[in-house]
Amino acid sequence: MTSHSPGSPHITIRGLTKAFAGVPLYDGFNLDFARGRITSIFGPNGCGKSTLINMIAGLMPMDGGQVLFDGKTLRETVIGYVFQNYRDALFPWKRAIDNIAYPLVRAGMDRAAIDARVDELVTSFDIGFDLKRYPYELSGGQQQLVSIMRALAPRPEVLFLDEPFSALDYEMTLSMRDKLQEVFHATGVTMILVSHDLEEAVYLADHVLMLTRRPTRIAEVIDFGAPRPRTSATLSEPGFVRAKAHALDVFQREVRRAP
Amino acid sequence: MHHRLDALLPLAGAILFVMLWWLLALSGVIDPVLMPAPQDAAVALWKGFADGTLTHDFWQTVWRTVLSFVIATAIGVPLGIALGSSSRVYAAVEFVIDFFRSTPASALFPMFLVIFGVGEKTKIAVAAFGAALVILFNVAYGVMNAKKTRQAAAHVMGAGRLRIMVDVTLWESLPQTFVGMRSGISLALVIVIVAEMFIGSTDGLGQRVINAQMVFDMPLMYAAIFAAGALGYGLNLLFLVIERRFVHWGGK
Ligand SMILES: Nc1ncnc2c1ncn2[C@@H]1O[C@H](COP(=O)(O)OP(=O)(O)O)[C@@H](O)[C@H]1O
Ligand SMILES: [Mg+2]
């Protein structure tokens, strides 16, 4: 395998240290994220899932350690980030289409190139609503779809998603999961997905990163290799049921373990 | 049917008010010299604007208010942004600003008179000072309370500190800035009217009100009060309309 083949390490985290108010959250934490795979992060509430991806994405400072993308620093890497709260993440003073174009404007692309890229996204997402509307005129699912398109617009190497569907109703969540799978199929972008829903974490992932309570360590990385596209039928297949049951065991063991 | 009548309800209140006034004047309970009938005040209003005396006073007051407001905005907005973007600077000056904001601006007239002398400058300066503090406070508050998530989103998309300020934080502070500007111009009007009454003025609605009172021209006094009220109401409405156009996304 060459170093750029799918599954090879894409993000390498070495010696990551982070404490809040003197209480350690991460202490000498090491981890690799696989290229062109979906890795979901699952763990007890407050174990530091958001803090981890925020530090990787440069939204929160690390106390110590190093994060590299293919050996490059964050500054040299294009990333995308989808926030849980789309309402607070989109720019309500811009139309949906201008929200999507924003990272392209920031990247210094000219108008024609921006329009071409946005058209391409609109076509591939096959959306059924008017992007000339303002975000507050769209439904929650539509807003989160705009957020995802905005994050993907500059063709990021890595897409971070922090509980992207947890503010949506169940029906919308199901269709958004499939949309995300489509995106993954079409782009092959490395995805890091924080989820508080174990079913979702396993269903979407190639690897499920199970974290312990703080100070946070890796409890286990569970691989789930069911073929894509996965459908609702996947949810009742033995492989899925087994992986999910195992993840639940690991989770319960970690939650019960005395701190 | 029902709803069409509902739209007329505010008008009903106004008509009721004028009716009560009219009945009270008619009943003679209050000396007609002190409280003329509404139609007398309306005639005085009409005459005042027709012969240009009230028109002149009206525009003088508008001019002073707008000038004070423009100065206040030019000072308050940039200072508010600067204060709001540094929580430490803000913490250092919050008390002083809050103190002066809570001090009745009218109490500052003597001080400003000493500095600027008896004339236009003092009126404008006090009104601008009061309005600037209100605007500054609101802008700083808006900047400080900008959504961290939106700033984070811009950061991930490659925006630097200054970019985030221009592309996100300033927009985020806009609704609160408008609240500040609306309160600011209302306060400027109040201060200008008071200044016109008591600080050697020869024109302006405040001066007209107090002059009419001194010569016992009650219809004219009420007419001038009405003109001042209409001005305040109109300015507030104007700002609400502008606000709704520019901050259609506010609170969403
Ligand atoms: N800015 C902060 N200041 C202090 N403590 C924080 C801060 N951010 C997160 N924490 C703490 O760090 C821990 C991990 O938080 P977080 O990463 O949000 O957890 P998760 O996303 O796994 O639920 C929590 O105990 C939280 O209280
Ligand atoms: Mg979280």
XYZ file of C-alpha atoms and ligand atoms in Angstrom:
539
model
C 0.000 0.000 0.000
C 1.216 3.502 -0.794
C 0.941 6.073 1.932
C -1.996 7.753 0.131
C -4.176 4.713 -0.334
C -7.531 4.577 1.413
C -7.261 3.348 4.964
C -3.736 4.648 5.488
C -3.259 7.148 8.315
C -4.485 10.600 7.306
C -4.552 12.488 10.572
C -1.917 11.624 13.154
C -2.255 12.806 16.716
C 0.789 12.478 18.971
C 1.166 13.313 22.629
C -2.003 15.409 22.772
C -2.478 17.056 26.157
C -5.386 19.168 27.338
C -6.620 20.145 30.783
C -9.463 22.373 31.929
C -8.857 24.254 35.170
C -5.946 21.963 35.990
C -8.010 18.797 35.562
C -6.588 16.685 32.738
C -8.892 15.725 29.875
C -6.279 14.330 27.499
C -2.837 13.336 28.680
C -0.367 12.049 26.091
C -3.107 10.957 23.707
C -2.106 9.227 20.439
C -4.427 8.380 17.567
C -4.540 7.949 13.782
C -7.577 8.635 11.626
C -7.829 6.589 8.452
C -7.879 8.250 5.051
C -11.048 8.060 2.994
C -12.967 6.414 5.811
C -15.736 7.454 8.134
C -14.591 7.269 11.743
C -17.276 7.899 14.310
C -16.429 8.916 17.845
C -18.564 7.572 20.649
C -18.188 7.866 24.404
C -19.797 9.019 27.634
C -21.184 12.531 27.853
C -18.444 15.033 28.672
C -15.592 12.658 27.828
C -14.153 15.183 25.402
C -15.433 14.225 21.942
C -16.162 17.801 20.920
C -12.974 19.035 22.537
C -10.985 16.468 20.558
C -12.303 17.415 17.135
C -12.247 21.109 18.007
C -8.553 20.851 18.836
C -7.870 18.955 15.616
C -9.843 21.559 13.642
C -8.016 24.425 15.359
C -11.085 25.785 17.159
C -9.593 25.209 20.573
C -5.927 25.397 21.581
C -4.060 22.259 22.644
C -1.924 22.386 25.765
C 0.636 20.138 24.139
C 1.179 17.612 21.378
C 1.009 17.598 17.619
C -1.650 17.043 14.979
C -0.611 16.526 11.364
C -2.600 15.926 8.191
C -0.455 13.806 5.875
C 2.491 15.351 7.646
C 1.126 18.873 6.971
C -0.023 21.348 9.566
C -3.617 22.508 9.862
C -2.726 25.816 8.191
C -1.674 23.937 5.081
C -4.837 21.833 5.034
C -8.372 22.546 3.865
C -10.947 21.200 6.289
C -14.705 21.362 6.626
C -16.727 21.424 9.829
C -20.423 20.816 10.366
C -21.741 22.062 13.695
C -24.524 20.518 15.703
C -26.426 23.748 15.905
C -26.904 24.777 12.270
C -28.984 27.749 13.362
C -25.963 29.246 15.131
C -23.480 28.191 12.477
C -25.002 29.497 9.254
C -24.899 33.226 8.514
C -28.537 34.349 8.629
C -27.750 37.623 6.849
C -26.612 35.687 3.784
C -28.809 33.679 1.465
C -28.263 29.913 1.555
C -26.335 30.057 -1.714
C -24.028 32.789 -0.401
C -23.430 30.777 2.743
C -22.264 27.906 0.564
C -20.065 30.239 -1.479
C -18.470 31.862 1.588
C -15.478 29.511 2.016
C -14.789 29.832 -1.713
C -14.770 33.622 -1.451
C -12.383 33.305 1.492
C -10.157 31.029 -0.568
C -9.847 33.847 -3.096
C -11.615 32.126 -6.003
C -13.031 34.336 -8.755
C -16.759 34.738 -9.279
C -17.002 32.388 -12.259
C -15.152 29.595 -10.471
C -17.319 30.062 -7.380
C -20.521 29.887 -9.416
C -19.293 26.765 -11.197
C -18.428 25.041 -7.932
C -21.741 25.963 -6.301
C -23.638 24.706 -9.372
C -21.732 21.455 -9.150
C -22.682 21.027 -5.487
C -26.322 21.865 -6.161
C -26.426 19.236 -8.907
C -24.761 16.526 -6.855
C -26.920 17.176 -3.791
C -30.091 17.184 -5.843
C -31.786 19.493 -3.370
C -35.464 20.252 -3.656
C -35.545 23.766 -2.225
C -34.627 27.279 -3.286
C -31.092 28.271 -2.305
C -31.953 31.942 -2.824
C -33.798 31.790 0.479
C -32.356 32.886 3.785
C -31.458 30.108 6.243
C -34.279 31.017 8.629
C -36.747 30.391 5.832
C -35.614 26.763 5.547
C -36.456 23.711 7.660
C -33.909 22.307 10.106
C -32.907 19.500 7.770
C -32.547 21.890 4.850
C -30.381 24.201 6.955
C -28.104 21.367 7.974
C -27.881 20.307 4.335
C -26.754 23.845 3.489
C -24.178 23.574 6.305
C -22.838 20.344 4.837
C -22.686 21.825 1.338
C -20.861 24.860 2.730
C -18.352 22.618 4.485
C -17.774 20.566 1.330
C -17.575 23.512 -1.069
C -13.803 24.048 -0.872
C -13.183 20.287 -1.384
C -11.810 19.664 2.111
C -9.428 16.828 2.849
C -11.256 16.120 6.066
C -14.855 16.746 7.082
C -15.625 17.061 10.792
C -19.198 16.629 11.996
C -20.125 17.191 15.641
C -23.481 15.531 16.328
C -24.779 16.944 13.057
C -28.243 15.405 13.216
C -29.053 15.551 16.897
C -31.198 18.677 16.534
C -33.333 17.069 13.814
C -36.378 14.848 14.142
C -35.960 11.106 13.553
C -37.397 11.022 10.053
C -35.099 13.811 8.940
C -32.153 12.153 10.687
C -32.659 8.975 8.663
C -32.665 10.800 5.340
C -29.678 12.925 6.354
C -27.653 9.813 7.193
C -28.252 8.524 3.698
C -27.382 11.894 2.215
C -24.123 11.813 4.146
C -23.370 8.332 2.839
C -23.989 9.564 -0.718
C -21.616 12.443 -0.156
C -19.022 10.058 1.175
C -19.458 7.759 -1.795
C -19.153 10.650 -4.235
C -16.170 12.401 -2.647
C -14.307 9.803 -0.603
C -13.509 12.560 1.879
C -12.122 11.491 5.255
C -14.921 11.981 7.759
C -14.775 12.322 11.525
C -18.262 12.071 12.996
C -19.124 12.615 16.641
C -22.395 10.920 17.468
C -24.293 10.309 20.674
C -26.449 7.714 18.945
C -24.748 4.299 18.959
C -26.858 2.976 16.104
C -25.872 5.933 13.947
C -22.224 5.742 15.008
C -21.977 2.108 13.853
C -24.269 2.407 10.831
C -22.252 5.158 9.182
C -18.752 4.165 10.246
C -15.857 2.170 8.990
C -14.283 2.570 12.410
C -15.974 3.389 15.688
C -13.633 5.096 18.124
C -14.829 4.278 21.636
C -13.577 6.706 24.278
C -13.388 6.280 28.050
C -14.432 8.717 30.741
C -11.937 11.469 31.492
C -8.980 11.480 31.637
C -9.857 10.227 28.201
C -8.233 7.231 26.545
C -9.198 4.981 23.654
C -11.290 2.114 25.029
C -11.378 0.320 21.706
C -11.616 0.913 17.968
C -14.365 -1.244 16.502
C -14.235 -1.906 12.756
C -17.457 -2.268 10.833
C -16.978 -3.358 7.245
C -20.496 -3.768 5.874
C -20.654 -2.822 2.184
C -22.052 0.537 1.106
C -24.555 1.846 0.416
C -25.961 0.693 3.720
C -29.714 0.750 4.069
C -32.316 0.115 6.719
C -31.783 -3.591 5.957
C -28.208 -3.192 7.227
C -29.612 -2.447 10.665
C -30.929 -6.002 11.032
C -27.949 -7.840 9.527
C -25.977 -10.037 11.976
C -22.736 -8.158 11.359
C -24.315 -4.862 12.338
C -26.145 -6.302 15.333
C -22.924 -7.889 16.570
C -20.840 -4.748 16.125
C -23.438 -2.624 17.871
C -23.827 -5.085 20.754
C -20.077 -5.165 21.196
C -19.878 -1.371 21.163
C -22.584 -1.240 23.794
C -20.628 -3.688 25.977
C -17.506 -1.577 25.710
C -19.478 1.547 26.483
C -21.177 0.089 29.554
C -17.916 -1.302 30.865
C -16.364 2.161 30.562
C -19.275 3.948 32.150
C -19.353 1.566 35.126
C -15.610 1.657 35.665
C -14.839 3.650 38.794
C -13.322 7.014 37.867
C -64.798 41.418 8.673
C -63.666 40.890 12.201
C -60.028 41.419 11.214
C -60.630 44.482 9.112
C -62.160 46.194 12.124
C -59.232 45.124 14.291
C -56.882 47.153 12.110
C -58.837 50.262 13.082
C -58.464 49.692 16.821
C -55.437 52.025 17.299
C -57.436 54.752 15.583
C -60.301 54.128 17.999
C -57.997 54.893 20.927
C -56.897 58.168 19.346
C -60.473 59.208 18.614
C -61.499 58.320 22.155
C -58.660 60.436 23.520
C -59.637 63.506 21.473
C -63.311 63.003 22.425
C -62.461 62.920 26.120
C -60.326 66.026 25.765
C -63.120 67.750 23.870
C -65.769 66.763 26.462
C -63.523 67.886 29.302
C -62.956 71.248 27.621
C -66.679 71.568 26.877
C -67.697 70.753 30.446
C -65.800 73.789 31.728
C -64.417 71.879 34.715
C -60.960 73.117 33.761
C -60.356 76.780 32.984
C -60.546 77.066 29.156
C -57.498 79.329 29.265
C -55.457 76.442 30.681
C -57.014 73.755 28.551
C -58.381 74.870 25.194
C -60.597 72.611 23.099
C -58.788 70.215 20.734
C -60.017 72.116 17.684
C -58.330 75.303 18.982
C -55.038 73.487 19.353
C -55.516 71.975 15.887
C -56.096 75.430 14.420
C -52.970 76.732 16.196
C -51.013 73.798 14.786
C -52.304 74.459 11.299
C -51.571 78.183 11.540
C -48.132 77.607 13.024
C -47.145 75.429 10.097
C -48.943 77.610 7.536
C -47.204 80.833 8.572
C -43.906 79.047 9.027
C -43.186 79.734 12.708
C -43.711 76.149 13.873
C -42.209 74.839 10.646
C -39.004 76.709 11.401
C -38.963 75.495 15.030
C -39.700 71.970 13.914
C -36.798 71.823 11.476
C -34.431 73.477 13.941
C -35.199 70.722 16.443
C -34.867 68.041 13.761
C -31.544 69.507 12.652
C -30.116 69.609 16.208
C -31.350 66.107 16.999
C -30.021 64.598 13.781
C -26.676 66.382 14.093
C -26.250 65.177 17.694
C -27.241 61.687 16.611
C -24.767 61.614 13.736
C -21.948 62.739 16.033
C -23.034 60.196 18.652
C -23.072 57.399 16.090
C -19.688 58.381 14.672
C -18.229 58.167 18.180
C -20.336 55.419 19.745
C -20.164 52.755 17.043
C -16.366 52.522 16.604
C -15.765 52.869 20.348
C -18.412 50.234 21.056
C -16.776 47.822 18.635
C -13.371 48.428 20.207
C -14.724 47.957 23.730
C -16.821 44.934 22.839
C -13.994 43.084 21.178
C -11.810 43.160 24.277
C -13.481 41.774 27.378
C -10.634 43.102 29.526
C -10.891 46.677 28.257
C -14.636 46.421 28.649
C -14.348 45.196 32.213
C -12.057 48.126 32.963
C -14.395 50.843 31.681
C -17.814 49.262 32.159
C -18.446 50.970 35.480
C -17.524 54.439 34.255
C -19.687 54.114 31.145
C -22.586 52.673 33.080
C -22.298 55.457 35.626
C -22.400 58.242 33.047
C -25.126 56.462 31.130
C -27.209 56.445 34.310
C -26.482 60.098 35.071
C -29.350 62.307 33.833
C -27.887 64.190 30.879
C -29.685 67.339 32.058
C -27.436 67.334 35.136
C -24.491 67.793 32.794
C -25.743 71.031 31.225
C -23.854 73.356 33.588
C -20.614 71.494 32.969
C -21.051 71.645 29.207
C -22.069 75.321 29.436
C -18.730 76.067 31.059
C -16.895 74.263 28.279
C -18.920 75.249 25.217
C -20.634 78.486 26.308
C -24.261 79.497 25.844
C -25.182 78.519 22.314
C -25.706 75.789 19.784
C -22.592 73.880 20.718
C -23.712 73.044 24.239
C -27.092 71.689 23.119
C -25.545 69.513 20.460
C -22.702 68.392 22.720
C -24.903 67.242 25.623
C -27.342 65.469 23.327
C -24.494 63.806 21.423
C -22.810 62.801 24.675
C -25.941 61.154 26.078
C -26.785 59.397 22.818
C -23.187 58.265 22.245
C -23.099 56.463 25.595
C -26.322 54.611 24.844
C -25.120 53.634 21.378
C -21.668 52.650 22.616
C -23.104 50.452 25.330
C -25.429 48.626 22.964
C -22.816 48.134 20.249
C -20.288 46.789 22.768
C -22.934 44.447 24.147
C -23.818 43.217 20.650
C -20.170 42.613 19.757
C -19.490 40.790 23.022
C -22.483 38.530 22.654
C -21.825 37.547 19.053
C -22.392 33.819 18.557
C -19.140 31.954 19.140
C -20.264 29.183 16.793
C -20.502 31.560 13.833
C -17.061 32.949 14.535
C -15.756 29.389 14.777
C -17.425 28.523 11.465
C -15.751 31.488 9.759
C -12.423 30.535 11.330
C -12.619 26.985 9.968
C -13.391 28.428 6.531
C -10.144 30.339 6.568
C -11.120 33.750 7.952
C -8.526 35.572 10.073
C -9.271 37.737 13.118
C -10.044 40.902 11.168
C -12.106 38.974 8.621
C -14.165 37.355 11.362
C -14.778 40.793 12.839
C -15.973 42.214 9.514
C -17.799 39.169 8.156
C -19.387 37.868 11.352
C -19.082 39.902 14.532
C -20.214 43.217 13.075
C -23.239 41.577 11.490
C -24.011 39.812 14.723
C -23.934 43.100 16.617
C -26.197 44.858 14.107
C -29.551 44.123 15.806
C -28.249 45.461 19.108
C -26.632 48.408 17.322
C -30.019 49.352 15.914
C -31.571 49.138 19.371
C -28.843 51.508 20.554
C -29.360 53.928 17.677
C -33.115 53.984 18.217
C -32.721 54.690 21.944
C -29.944 57.141 21.111
C -31.985 59.321 18.787
C -34.927 59.331 21.225
C -32.623 60.479 24.002
C -31.037 63.105 21.729
C -34.503 64.529 21.019
C -35.354 64.694 24.720
C -32.101 66.481 25.528
C -32.422 68.890 22.598
C -35.981 69.867 23.623
C -34.896 70.512 27.214
C -31.867 72.457 26.037
C -34.043 74.611 23.778
C -36.265 75.414 26.738
C -33.599 76.498 29.176
C -30.365 77.272 27.367
C -30.833 80.639 25.661
C -32.581 79.506 22.507
C -34.427 81.660 20.029
C -35.990 78.782 18.146
C -36.800 75.074 18.291
C -39.888 73.261 19.537
C -38.708 73.316 23.159
C -38.317 77.062 23.039
C -41.748 77.397 21.356
C -43.443 75.347 24.081
C -41.990 77.383 26.923
C -42.569 80.706 25.129
C -46.188 79.887 24.410
C -46.643 78.960 28.043
C -45.123 82.227 29.265
C -47.454 84.355 27.099
C -50.376 82.068 27.967
C -50.955 81.040 24.356
C -52.200 77.614 25.354
C -53.399 76.432 21.923
C -49.936 77.147 20.508
C -48.292 75.405 23.471
C -50.319 72.264 22.859
C -49.646 72.522 19.136
C -45.887 72.658 19.768
C -46.105 69.734 22.217
C -48.001 67.772 19.604
C -45.365 68.586 16.973
C -42.614 67.390 19.334
C -44.548 64.197 20.049
C -45.132 63.542 16.363
C -41.418 64.083 15.734
C -40.415 61.575 18.413
C -42.944 59.063 17.168
C -41.869 59.553 13.559
C -38.162 59.115 14.330
C -38.830 55.908 16.217
C -40.993 54.588 13.397
C -38.380 55.519 10.809
C -35.726 53.572 12.682
C -37.986 50.568 13.115
C -38.612 50.493 9.370
C -34.894 50.802 8.558
C -34.122 48.132 11.142
C -36.635 45.709 9.697
C -35.153 46.161 6.245
C -31.521 45.768 7.238
C -31.822 43.245 10.039
C -34.610 41.083 8.647
C -32.727 38.104 10.068
C -32.521 39.506 13.612
C -33.407 37.053 16.358
C -33.545 34.177 13.880
N -14.185 25.808 27.630
C -14.235 24.909 28.625
N -13.889 25.253 29.888
C -13.922 24.363 30.890
N -14.294 23.079 30.743
C -14.646 22.667 29.507
C -14.642 23.562 28.389
N -15.037 22.879 27.304
C -15.290 21.625 27.711
N -15.048 21.494 29.032
C -15.180 20.273 29.808
O -14.445 19.265 29.163
C -15.156 18.067 29.144
C -15.361 17.583 27.751
O -16.271 18.427 27.068
P -16.786 18.065 25.608
O -15.616 17.887 24.723
O -17.756 19.104 25.217
O -17.520 16.683 25.848
P -18.391 15.790 24.858
O -18.433 16.472 23.536
O -17.695 14.480 24.810
O -19.735 15.646 25.487
C -16.465 18.318 29.874
O -16.322 17.837 31.193
C -16.610 19.797 29.850
O -17.273 20.247 30.995
Mg -20.033 17.427 22.455
